[in-house]
PDB file of C-alpha atoms and ligand atoms in Angstrom:
ATOM      1  CA  MET A   1       0.757 -25.869  29.503  1.00 81.00           C
ATOM      2  CA  LYS A   2       3.860 -27.096  26.966  1.00 87.00           C
ATOM      3  CA  ILE A   3       7.031 -28.693  28.008  1.00 96.00           C
ATOM      4  CA  THR A   4       9.573 -27.806  25.410  1.00 97.00           C
ATOM      5  CA  LEU A   5      12.777 -29.519  25.245  1.00 98.00           C
ATOM      6  CA  PRO A   6      15.416 -29.344  26.711  1.00 98.00           C
ATOM      7  CA  VAL A   7      13.662 -29.590  29.909  1.00 98.00           C
ATOM      8  CA  ILE A   8      15.492 -28.924  33.309  1.00 98.00           C
ATOM      9  CA  VAL A   9      12.908 -30.857  35.728  1.00 98.00           C
ATOM     10  CA  VAL A  10      13.926 -29.737  39.676  1.00 98.00           C
ATOM     11  CA  ASN A  11      12.455 -32.339  42.286  1.00 98.00           C
ATOM     12  CA  PHE A  12      12.062 -30.815  45.451  1.00 98.00           C
ATOM     13  CA  LYS A  13      12.080 -33.834  47.614  1.00 98.00           C
ATOM     14  CA  THR A  14      11.371 -33.838  50.965  1.00 98.00           C
ATOM     15  CA  TYR A  15      14.039 -31.094  51.552  1.00 98.00           C
ATOM     16  CA  THR A  16      13.286 -28.378  54.319  1.00 97.00           C
ATOM     17  CA  GLU A  17      15.084 -26.243  52.319  1.00 98.00           C
ATOM     18  CA  SER A  18      12.176 -26.630  49.394  1.00 98.00           C
ATOM     19  CA  ILE A  19       9.021 -26.734  51.555  1.00 98.00           C
ATOM     20  CA  GLY A  20       6.404 -23.969  51.790  1.00 98.00           C
ATOM     21  CA  GLU A  21       7.269 -20.500  51.348  1.00 98.00           C
ATOM     22  CA  LYS A  22      10.894 -21.671  50.109  1.00 98.00           C
ATOM     23  CA  GLY A  23       9.737 -23.506  48.024  1.00 98.00           C
ATOM     24  CA  LEU A  24       7.747 -21.079  45.959  1.00 98.00           C
ATOM     25  CA  LYS A  25      10.549 -18.833  46.435  1.00 98.00           C
ATOM     26  CA  ILE A  26      12.686 -21.846  44.198  1.00 98.00           C
ATOM     27  CA  ALA A  27       9.982 -22.126  42.096  1.00 98.00           C
ATOM     28  CA  LYS A  28       9.629 -18.371  41.009  1.00 98.00           C
ATOM     29  CA  ALA A  29      13.635 -18.149  40.732  1.00 98.00           C
ATOM     30  CA  ALA A  30      12.768 -21.156  37.922  1.00 98.00           C
ATOM     31  CA  GLU A  31      10.103 -18.962  36.469  1.00 98.00           C
ATOM     32  CA  GLU A  32      12.413 -15.798  36.000  1.00 98.00           C
ATOM     33  CA  ILE A  33      15.574 -18.095  34.835  1.00 98.00           C
ATOM     34  CA  SER A  34      13.146 -20.074  32.453  1.00 98.00           C
ATOM     35  CA  ASN A  35      11.312 -17.001  31.297  1.00 98.00           C
ATOM     36  CA  ASN A  36      14.952 -15.539  30.827  1.00 98.00           C
ATOM     37  CA  THR A  37      16.229 -18.342  28.930  1.00 98.00           C
ATOM     38  CA  GLY A  38      13.600 -19.623  26.828  1.00 97.00           C
ATOM     39  CA  ILE A  39      14.469 -23.127  28.569  1.00 98.00           C
ATOM     40  CA  CYS A  40      11.817 -25.093  30.077  1.00 98.00           C
ATOM     41  CA  ILE A  41      11.962 -25.768  34.107  1.00 98.00           C
ATOM     42  CA  VAL A  42       9.894 -28.066  35.928  1.00 98.00           C
ATOM     43  CA  VAL A  43       9.053 -28.138  39.268  1.00 98.00           C
ATOM     44  CA  ALA A  44       8.168 -30.962  41.103  1.00 98.00           C
ATOM     45  CA  PRO A  45       7.228 -29.819  44.952  1.00 98.00           C
ATOM     46  CA  GLN A  46       5.879 -32.005  48.053  1.00 98.00           C
ATOM     47  CA  HIS A  47       1.777 -32.863  47.723  1.00 98.00           C
ATOM     48  CA  THR A  48       0.935 -30.020  50.229  1.00 98.00           C
ATOM     49  CA  ASP A  49       2.935 -26.822  48.114  1.00 98.00           C
ATOM     50  CA  ILE A  50       1.547 -28.086  44.565  1.00 98.00           C
ATOM     51  CA  ARG A  51      -1.682 -25.385  44.724  1.00 98.00           C
ATOM     52  CA  LEU A  52       0.862 -22.882  46.617  1.00 98.00           C
ATOM     53  CA  ILE A  53       3.224 -22.898  43.532  1.00 98.00           C
ATOM     54  CA  ALA A  54       1.005 -23.937  40.906  1.00 98.00           C
ATOM     55  CA  ASN A  55      -0.977 -20.551  41.833  1.00 98.00           C
ATOM     56  CA  GLN A  56       2.011 -18.346  41.512  1.00 98.00           C
ATOM     57  CA  VAL A  57       4.233 -19.382  38.846  1.00 98.00           C
ATOM     58  CA  ASN A  58       3.603 -20.115  35.126  1.00 98.00           C
ATOM     59  CA  ILE A  59       6.006 -23.320  34.687  1.00 98.00           C
ATOM     60  CA  PRO A  60       5.113 -26.892  34.612  1.00 98.00           C
ATOM     61  CA  VAL A  61       4.427 -28.033  38.367  1.00 98.00           C
ATOM     62  CA  PHE A  62       4.722 -31.335  38.738  1.00 98.00           C
ATOM     63  CA  ALA A  63       3.621 -34.174  41.733  1.00 98.00           C
ATOM     64  CA  GLN A  64       6.135 -36.331  43.125  1.00 98.00           C
ATOM     65  CA  HIS A  65       4.012 -39.356  42.808  1.00 98.00           C
ATOM     66  CA  ILE A  66       0.723 -40.413  42.520  1.00 98.00           C
ATOM     67  CA  ASP A  67      -1.518 -43.560  43.450  1.00 98.00           C
ATOM     68  CA  PRO A  68      -3.341 -45.480  40.878  1.00 97.00           C
ATOM     69  CA  TYR A  69      -6.611 -45.202  42.279  1.00 96.00           C
ATOM     70  CA  ALA A  70     -10.015 -44.373  41.300  1.00 95.00           C
ATOM     71  CA  PRO A  71     -12.096 -41.713  42.878  1.00 96.00           C
ATOM     72  CA  GLY A  72     -13.885 -43.425  45.814  1.00 97.00           C
ATOM     73  CA  SER A  73     -13.817 -44.798  49.423  1.00 96.00           C
ATOM     74  CA  HIS A  74     -10.128 -44.842  49.630  1.00 96.00           C
ATOM     75  CA  THR A  75      -7.739 -42.874  52.754  1.00 97.00           C
ATOM     76  CA  GLY A  76      -4.615 -41.656  52.459  1.00 97.00           C
ATOM     77  CA  TYR A  77      -3.549 -42.124  48.919  1.00 97.00           C
ATOM     78  CA  ILE A  78      -2.510 -39.206  46.539  1.00 98.00           C
ATOM     79  CA  LEU A  79      -5.774 -39.340  43.813  1.00 98.00           C
ATOM     80  CA  PRO A  80      -4.669 -38.172  40.439  1.00 98.00           C
ATOM     81  CA  GLU A  81      -7.451 -35.775  39.691  1.00 98.00           C
ATOM     82  CA  ALA A  82      -6.662 -34.197  42.894  1.00 98.00           C
ATOM     83  CA  VAL A  83      -3.091 -33.232  41.827  1.00 98.00           C
ATOM     84  CA  ALA A  84      -4.616 -31.722  38.668  1.00 98.00           C
ATOM     85  CA  GLU A  85      -6.980 -29.774  40.199  1.00 98.00           C
ATOM     86  CA  ALA A  86      -4.468 -28.400  42.389  1.00 98.00           C
ATOM     87  CA  GLY A  87      -2.928 -27.159  39.358  1.00 98.00           C
ATOM     88  CA  ALA A  88      -0.201 -30.110  38.749  1.00 98.00           C
ATOM     89  CA  VAL A  89       0.241 -30.704  35.223  1.00 98.00           C
ATOM     90  CA  GLY A  90       2.130 -34.019  35.580  1.00 98.00           C
ATOM     91  CA  THR A  91       3.451 -36.567  37.934  1.00 98.00           C
ATOM     92  CA  LEU A  92       7.156 -38.485  38.664  1.00 98.00           C
ATOM     93  CA  ILE A  93       6.621 -42.004  38.677  1.00 98.00           C
ATOM     94  CA  ASN A  94       8.375 -44.709  40.328  1.00 98.00           C
ATOM     95  CA  HIS A  95      11.413 -42.639  41.671  1.00 97.00           C
ATOM     96  CA  SER A  96      14.116 -44.926  42.855  1.00 95.00           C
ATOM     97  CA  GLU A  97      12.770 -43.217  46.302  1.00 96.00           C
ATOM     98  CA  HIS A  98       9.362 -44.168  46.003  1.00 97.00           C
ATOM     99  CA  ARG A  99      10.102 -47.407  43.782  1.00 97.00           C
ATOM    100  CA  LEU A 100       6.753 -49.447  42.151  1.00 97.00           C
ATOM    101  CA  ILE A 101       6.147 -52.888  40.912  1.00 97.00           C
ATOM    102  CA  LEU A 102       6.133 -53.012  37.209  1.00 96.00           C
ATOM    103  CA  ALA A 103       2.219 -53.786  37.226  1.00 97.00           C
ATOM    104  CA  ASP A 104       1.554 -50.495  39.721  1.00 98.00           C
ATOM    105  CA  ILE A 105       3.907 -48.515  37.274  1.00 98.00           C
ATOM    106  CA  ASP A 106       1.701 -49.480  34.075  1.00 98.00           C
ATOM    107  CA  GLU A 107      -1.794 -48.691  36.236  1.00 98.00           C
ATOM    108  CA  THR A 108      -0.350 -45.637  37.248  1.00 98.00           C
ATOM    109  CA  ILE A 109       0.398 -44.456  34.132  1.00 98.00           C
ATOM    110  CA  ARG A 110      -2.741 -45.467  33.054  1.00 98.00           C
ATOM    111  CA  ARG A 111      -4.327 -43.582  35.710  1.00 98.00           C
ATOM    112  CA  ALA A 112      -2.239 -40.569  35.068  1.00 98.00           C
ATOM    113  CA  LYS A 113      -3.483 -40.326  31.516  1.00 98.00           C
ATOM    114  CA  GLU A 114      -7.009 -40.456  32.907  1.00 98.00           C
ATOM    115  CA  ALA A 115      -6.681 -37.176  34.586  1.00 98.00           C
ATOM    116  CA  LYS A 116      -4.233 -35.331  31.898  1.00 98.00           C
ATOM    117  CA  LEU A 117      -1.240 -35.118  34.003  1.00 98.00           C
ATOM    118  CA  LYS A 118       2.299 -35.813  31.851  1.00 98.00           C
ATOM    119  CA  THR A 119       4.270 -38.631  33.469  1.00 98.00           C
ATOM    120  CA  ILE A 120       7.905 -38.611  34.070  1.00 98.00           C
ATOM    121  CA  ALA A 121       8.246 -42.726  34.476  1.00 98.00           C
ATOM    122  CA  CYS A 122      11.803 -43.538  36.231  1.00 98.00           C
ATOM    123  CA  SER A 123      14.502 -46.210  36.156  1.00 97.00           C
ATOM    124  CA  ASN A 124      17.389 -47.716  37.539  1.00 96.00           C
ATOM    125  CA  ASN A 125      19.148 -49.080  34.895  1.00 96.00           C
ATOM    126  CA  PRO A 126      18.885 -49.482  31.046  1.00 96.00           C
ATOM    127  CA  GLU A 127      16.738 -52.509  31.406  1.00 97.00           C
ATOM    128  CA  VAL A 128      14.295 -51.253  33.402  1.00 97.00           C
ATOM    129  CA  SER A 129      14.027 -48.134  31.110  1.00 97.00           C
ATOM    130  CA  ALA A 130      13.465 -50.634  28.476  1.00 97.00           C
ATOM    131  CA  SER A 131      10.606 -52.115  30.602  1.00 97.00           C
ATOM    132  CA  ILE A 132       9.040 -48.832  31.462  1.00 98.00           C
ATOM    133  CA  CYS A 133       9.142 -47.840  27.839  1.00 98.00           C
ATOM    134  CA  ALA A 134       6.815 -50.219  26.916  1.00 98.00           C
ATOM    135  CA  LEU A 135       4.144 -48.782  29.336  1.00 98.00           C
ATOM    136  CA  SER A 136       4.048 -45.650  27.124  1.00 98.00           C
ATOM    137  CA  PRO A 137       5.034 -42.673  29.550  1.00 98.00           C
ATOM    138  CA  ASP A 138       5.712 -39.448  28.203  1.00 98.00           C
ATOM    139  CA  PHE A 139       9.334 -39.449  29.598  1.00 98.00           C
ATOM    140  CA  CYS A 140      11.715 -42.017  31.067  1.00 98.00           C
ATOM    141  CA  ALA A 141      14.343 -40.749  33.565  1.00 98.00           C
ATOM    142  CA  TYR A 142      16.937 -43.034  34.107  1.00 97.00           C
ATOM    143  CA  GLU A 143      18.922 -42.316  37.049  1.00 96.00           C
ATOM    144  CA  PRO A 144      21.697 -44.935  38.583  1.00 93.00           C
ATOM    145  CA  PRO A 145      20.556 -44.768  42.807  1.00 92.00           C
ATOM    146  CA  ASP A 146      24.097 -44.849  43.581  1.00 93.00           C
ATOM    147  CA  LEU A 147      24.854 -41.475  42.373  1.00 93.00           C
ATOM    148  CA  ILE A 148      21.753 -39.999  43.767  1.00 92.00           C
ATOM    149  CA  GLY A 149      22.375 -36.979  45.870  1.00 93.00           C
ATOM    150  CA  THR A 150      26.350 -37.693  45.556  1.00 92.00           C
ATOM    151  CA  GLY A 151      27.275 -34.557  43.468  1.00 91.00           C
ATOM    152  CA  ILE A 152      28.779 -37.158  40.772  1.00 93.00           C
ATOM    153  CA  SER A 153      26.944 -36.515  37.824  1.00 93.00           C
ATOM    154  CA  VAL A 154      25.744 -39.825  35.850  1.00 90.00           C
ATOM    155  CA  SER A 155      26.494 -37.589  32.456  1.00 89.00           C
ATOM    156  CA  THR A 156      30.142 -37.268  33.538  1.00 90.00           C
ATOM    157  CA  ALA A 157      30.607 -40.587  35.656  1.00 92.00           C
ATOM    158  CA  LYS A 158      28.350 -43.239  33.557  1.00 90.00           C
ATOM    159  CA  PRO A 159      28.216 -41.993  30.133  1.00 94.00           C
ATOM    160  CA  GLU A 160      27.747 -44.844  28.343  1.00 95.00           C
ATOM    161  CA  VAL A 161      24.841 -46.332  30.368  1.00 95.00           C
ATOM    162  CA  VAL A 162      23.223 -43.264  29.433  1.00 96.00           C
ATOM    163  CA  THR A 163      23.798 -43.711  26.212  1.00 96.00           C
ATOM    164  CA  LYS A 164      22.593 -47.994  26.192  1.00 97.00           C
ATOM    165  CA  ALA A 165      19.688 -46.652  28.491  1.00 97.00           C
ATOM    166  CA  VAL A 166      18.588 -43.974  25.709  1.00 97.00           C
ATOM    167  CA  GLU A 167      19.677 -46.694  23.210  1.00 97.00           C
ATOM    168  CA  LEU A 168      17.536 -49.391  24.916  1.00 97.00           C
ATOM    169  CA  MET A 169      14.546 -46.950  25.430  1.00 98.00           C
ATOM    170  CA  GLN A 170      14.325 -45.876  21.983  1.00 97.00           C
ATOM    171  CA  LYS A 171      14.430 -49.200  20.187  1.00 97.00           C
ATOM    172  CA  ILE A 172      11.466 -50.184  22.514  1.00 98.00           C
ATOM    173  CA  ASN A 173       9.371 -47.078  21.871  1.00 98.00           C
ATOM    174  CA  PRO A 174      10.939 -43.780  20.149  1.00 98.00           C
ATOM    175  CA  GLN A 175       7.951 -42.001  21.418  1.00 98.00           C
ATOM    176  CA  VAL A 176       8.764 -41.466  25.069  1.00 98.00           C
ATOM    177  CA  ILE A 177      11.203 -38.783  25.494  1.00 98.00           C
ATOM    178  CA  PRO A 178      14.655 -39.410  27.300  1.00 98.00           C
ATOM    179  CA  LEU A 179      15.743 -38.110  30.683  1.00 98.00           C
ATOM    180  CA  CYS A 180      18.962 -38.931  33.118  1.00 97.00           C
ATOM    181  CA  GLY A 181      19.554 -37.818  36.341  1.00 95.00           C
ATOM    182  CA  ALA A 182      21.463 -38.114  39.552  1.00 93.00           C
ATOM    183  CA  GLY A 183      24.646 -36.086  40.227  1.00 94.00           C
ATOM    184  CA  ILE A 184      23.922 -33.357  37.882  1.00 96.00           C
ATOM    185  CA  SER A 185      24.733 -30.042  39.409  1.00 97.00           C
ATOM    186  CA  THR A 186      26.507 -27.972  36.653  1.00 97.00           C
ATOM    187  CA  GLY A 187      25.863 -26.534  33.306  1.00 97.00           C
ATOM    188  CA  LYS A 188      28.563 -28.731  32.084  1.00 97.00           C
ATOM    189  CA  ASP A 189      26.626 -31.676  33.479  1.00 97.00           C
ATOM    190  CA  VAL A 190      23.414 -30.551  31.667  1.00 97.00           C
ATOM    191  CA  THR A 191      25.499 -29.934  28.773  1.00 97.00           C
ATOM    192  CA  ALA A 192      27.288 -33.449  28.952  1.00 96.00           C
ATOM    193  CA  ALA A 193      23.271 -35.176  29.553  1.00 97.00           C
ATOM    194  CA  ILE A 194      22.114 -33.547  26.201  1.00 97.00           C
ATOM    195  CA  LYS A 195      25.169 -34.250  24.275  1.00 96.00           C
ATOM    196  CA  LEU A 196      24.281 -38.262  24.988  1.00 96.00           C
ATOM    197  CA  ASN A 197      20.877 -37.781  23.499  1.00 96.00           C
ATOM    198  CA  THR A 198      18.613 -37.072  26.403  1.00 97.00           C
ATOM    199  CA  LYS A 199      16.261 -34.443  26.137  1.00 98.00           C
ATOM    200  CA  GLY A 200      16.658 -33.247  29.438  1.00 98.00           C
ATOM    201  CA  VAL A 201      17.662 -33.392  33.463  1.00 98.00           C
ATOM    202  CA  LEU A 202      16.135 -34.316  36.687  1.00 98.00           C
ATOM    203  CA  LEU A 203      17.832 -33.217  39.690  1.00 98.00           C
ATOM    204  CA  ALA A 204      17.163 -32.248  43.090  1.00 98.00           C
ATOM    205  CA  SER A 205      19.812 -31.459  45.699  1.00 97.00           C
ATOM    206  CA  GLY A 206      22.234 -29.332  42.949  1.00 97.00           C
ATOM    207  CA  VAL A 207      19.672 -26.974  43.138  1.00 98.00           C
ATOM    208  CA  VAL A 208      17.318 -27.274  45.930  1.00 98.00           C
ATOM    209  CA  LYS A 209      20.399 -27.343  48.440  1.00 98.00           C
ATOM    210  CA  ALA A 210      22.485 -25.030  46.843  1.00 97.00           C
ATOM    211  CA  LYS A 211      23.525 -21.564  48.519  1.00 97.00           C
ATOM    212  CA  ASP A 212      22.376 -19.901  45.403  1.00 98.00           C
ATOM    213  CA  PRO A 213      19.403 -21.801  43.900  1.00 98.00           C
ATOM    214  CA  LYS A 214      18.608 -18.927  41.071  1.00 98.00           C
ATOM    215  CA  ALA A 215      22.401 -19.044  40.319  1.00 98.00           C
ATOM    216  CA  VAL A 216      22.751 -22.690  39.775  1.00 98.00           C
ATOM    217  CA  LEU A 217      19.538 -22.902  37.622  1.00 98.00           C
ATOM    218  CA  LYS A 218      21.032 -19.998  35.462  1.00 98.00           C
ATOM    219  CA  GLU A 219      24.419 -21.780  34.528  1.00 98.00           C
ATOM    220  CA  MET A 220      22.243 -25.042  34.008  1.00 98.00           C
ATOM    221  CA  ALA A 221      19.615 -23.333  31.491  1.00 98.00           C
ATOM    222  CA  GLU A 222      22.191 -21.375  29.870  1.00 98.00           C
ATOM    223  CA  ALA A 223      24.244 -24.488  29.193  1.00 98.00           C
ATOM    224  CA  ALA A 224      21.258 -26.183  27.641  1.00 97.00           C
ATOM    225  CA  GLN A 225      20.078 -22.718  25.644  1.00 96.00           C
ATOM    226  CA  LYS A 226      23.796 -23.448  24.128  1.00 96.00           C
ATOM    227  CA  THR A 227      22.659 -26.951  22.595  1.00 93.00           C
ATOM    228  CA  LEU A 228      19.970 -25.457  20.817  1.00 91.00           C
TER     229      LEU A 228
HETATM  230  O1  LIG B 301      15.019 -36.651  41.023  1.00 97.07           O
HETATM  231  C1  LIG B 301      16.217 -36.586  40.931  1.00 97.07           C
HETATM  232  C2  LIG B 301      16.773 -36.914  41.856  1.00 97.07           C
HETATM  233  O2  LIG B 301      16.939 -38.204  42.056  1.00 97.07           O
HETATM  234  C3  LIG B 301      18.560 -36.829  41.763  1.00 97.07           C
HETATM  235  O3  LIG B 301      18.953 -36.444  42.985  1.00 97.07           O
HETATM  236  O4  LIG B 301      20.555 -34.812  44.522  1.00 97.07           O
HETATM  237  O5  LIG B 301      21.230 -36.369  42.768  1.00 97.07           O
HETATM  238  O6  LIG B 301      20.140 -34.602  41.787  1.00 97.07           O
HETATM  239  P1  LIG B 301      20.167 -35.233  42.997  1.00 97.07           P
END
């Protein structure tokens, strides 16, 4: 399943508003808005909901994390091949809320590629963004941890840091597609992120905890559409 740009990635995290049937409802809303606007919307549910959602929507479904183990005698880890078999087409890696050491990010990207999963590697500052881009993920999403969950958008609160992160990413590896996230809550935030030369956004609470997630996604997707 192709991921077209600009892309809106909705991380369901561990919010109760996005588990099980509630998560499926948000995913179906994302699919409807994506179909109506032509803007790619990716959803990243809890591992236990990947199959439920991937079987019922025709938009990219990502895991929130995978473990870089090979198949075999390991217990309680998330095998890359298992999330692919469940219907995931990619995975987040090194989210600020599930941070890894660089060596593990490297191995996780390698194992994701073995399992034919696309990779969105997350970074917490421009220099880490550059380091991660040297490991050749498909996407790198810069997210300042202090803005995560605040509703204060990185694209309006820290435009100069987003610009620096994108410049460093492109300098180290122009093949990696830059994204940004943290506090993205409106169409204006999406427009600002794209104007800063990112190719999309990674977000969570602005949609998952919204009174009307579909309405927020519609506003965001229409804003992204206007940048084309
Ligand atoms: O993965 C995206 C997330 O960390 C951003 O959180 O709630 O600020 O959109 P939020």
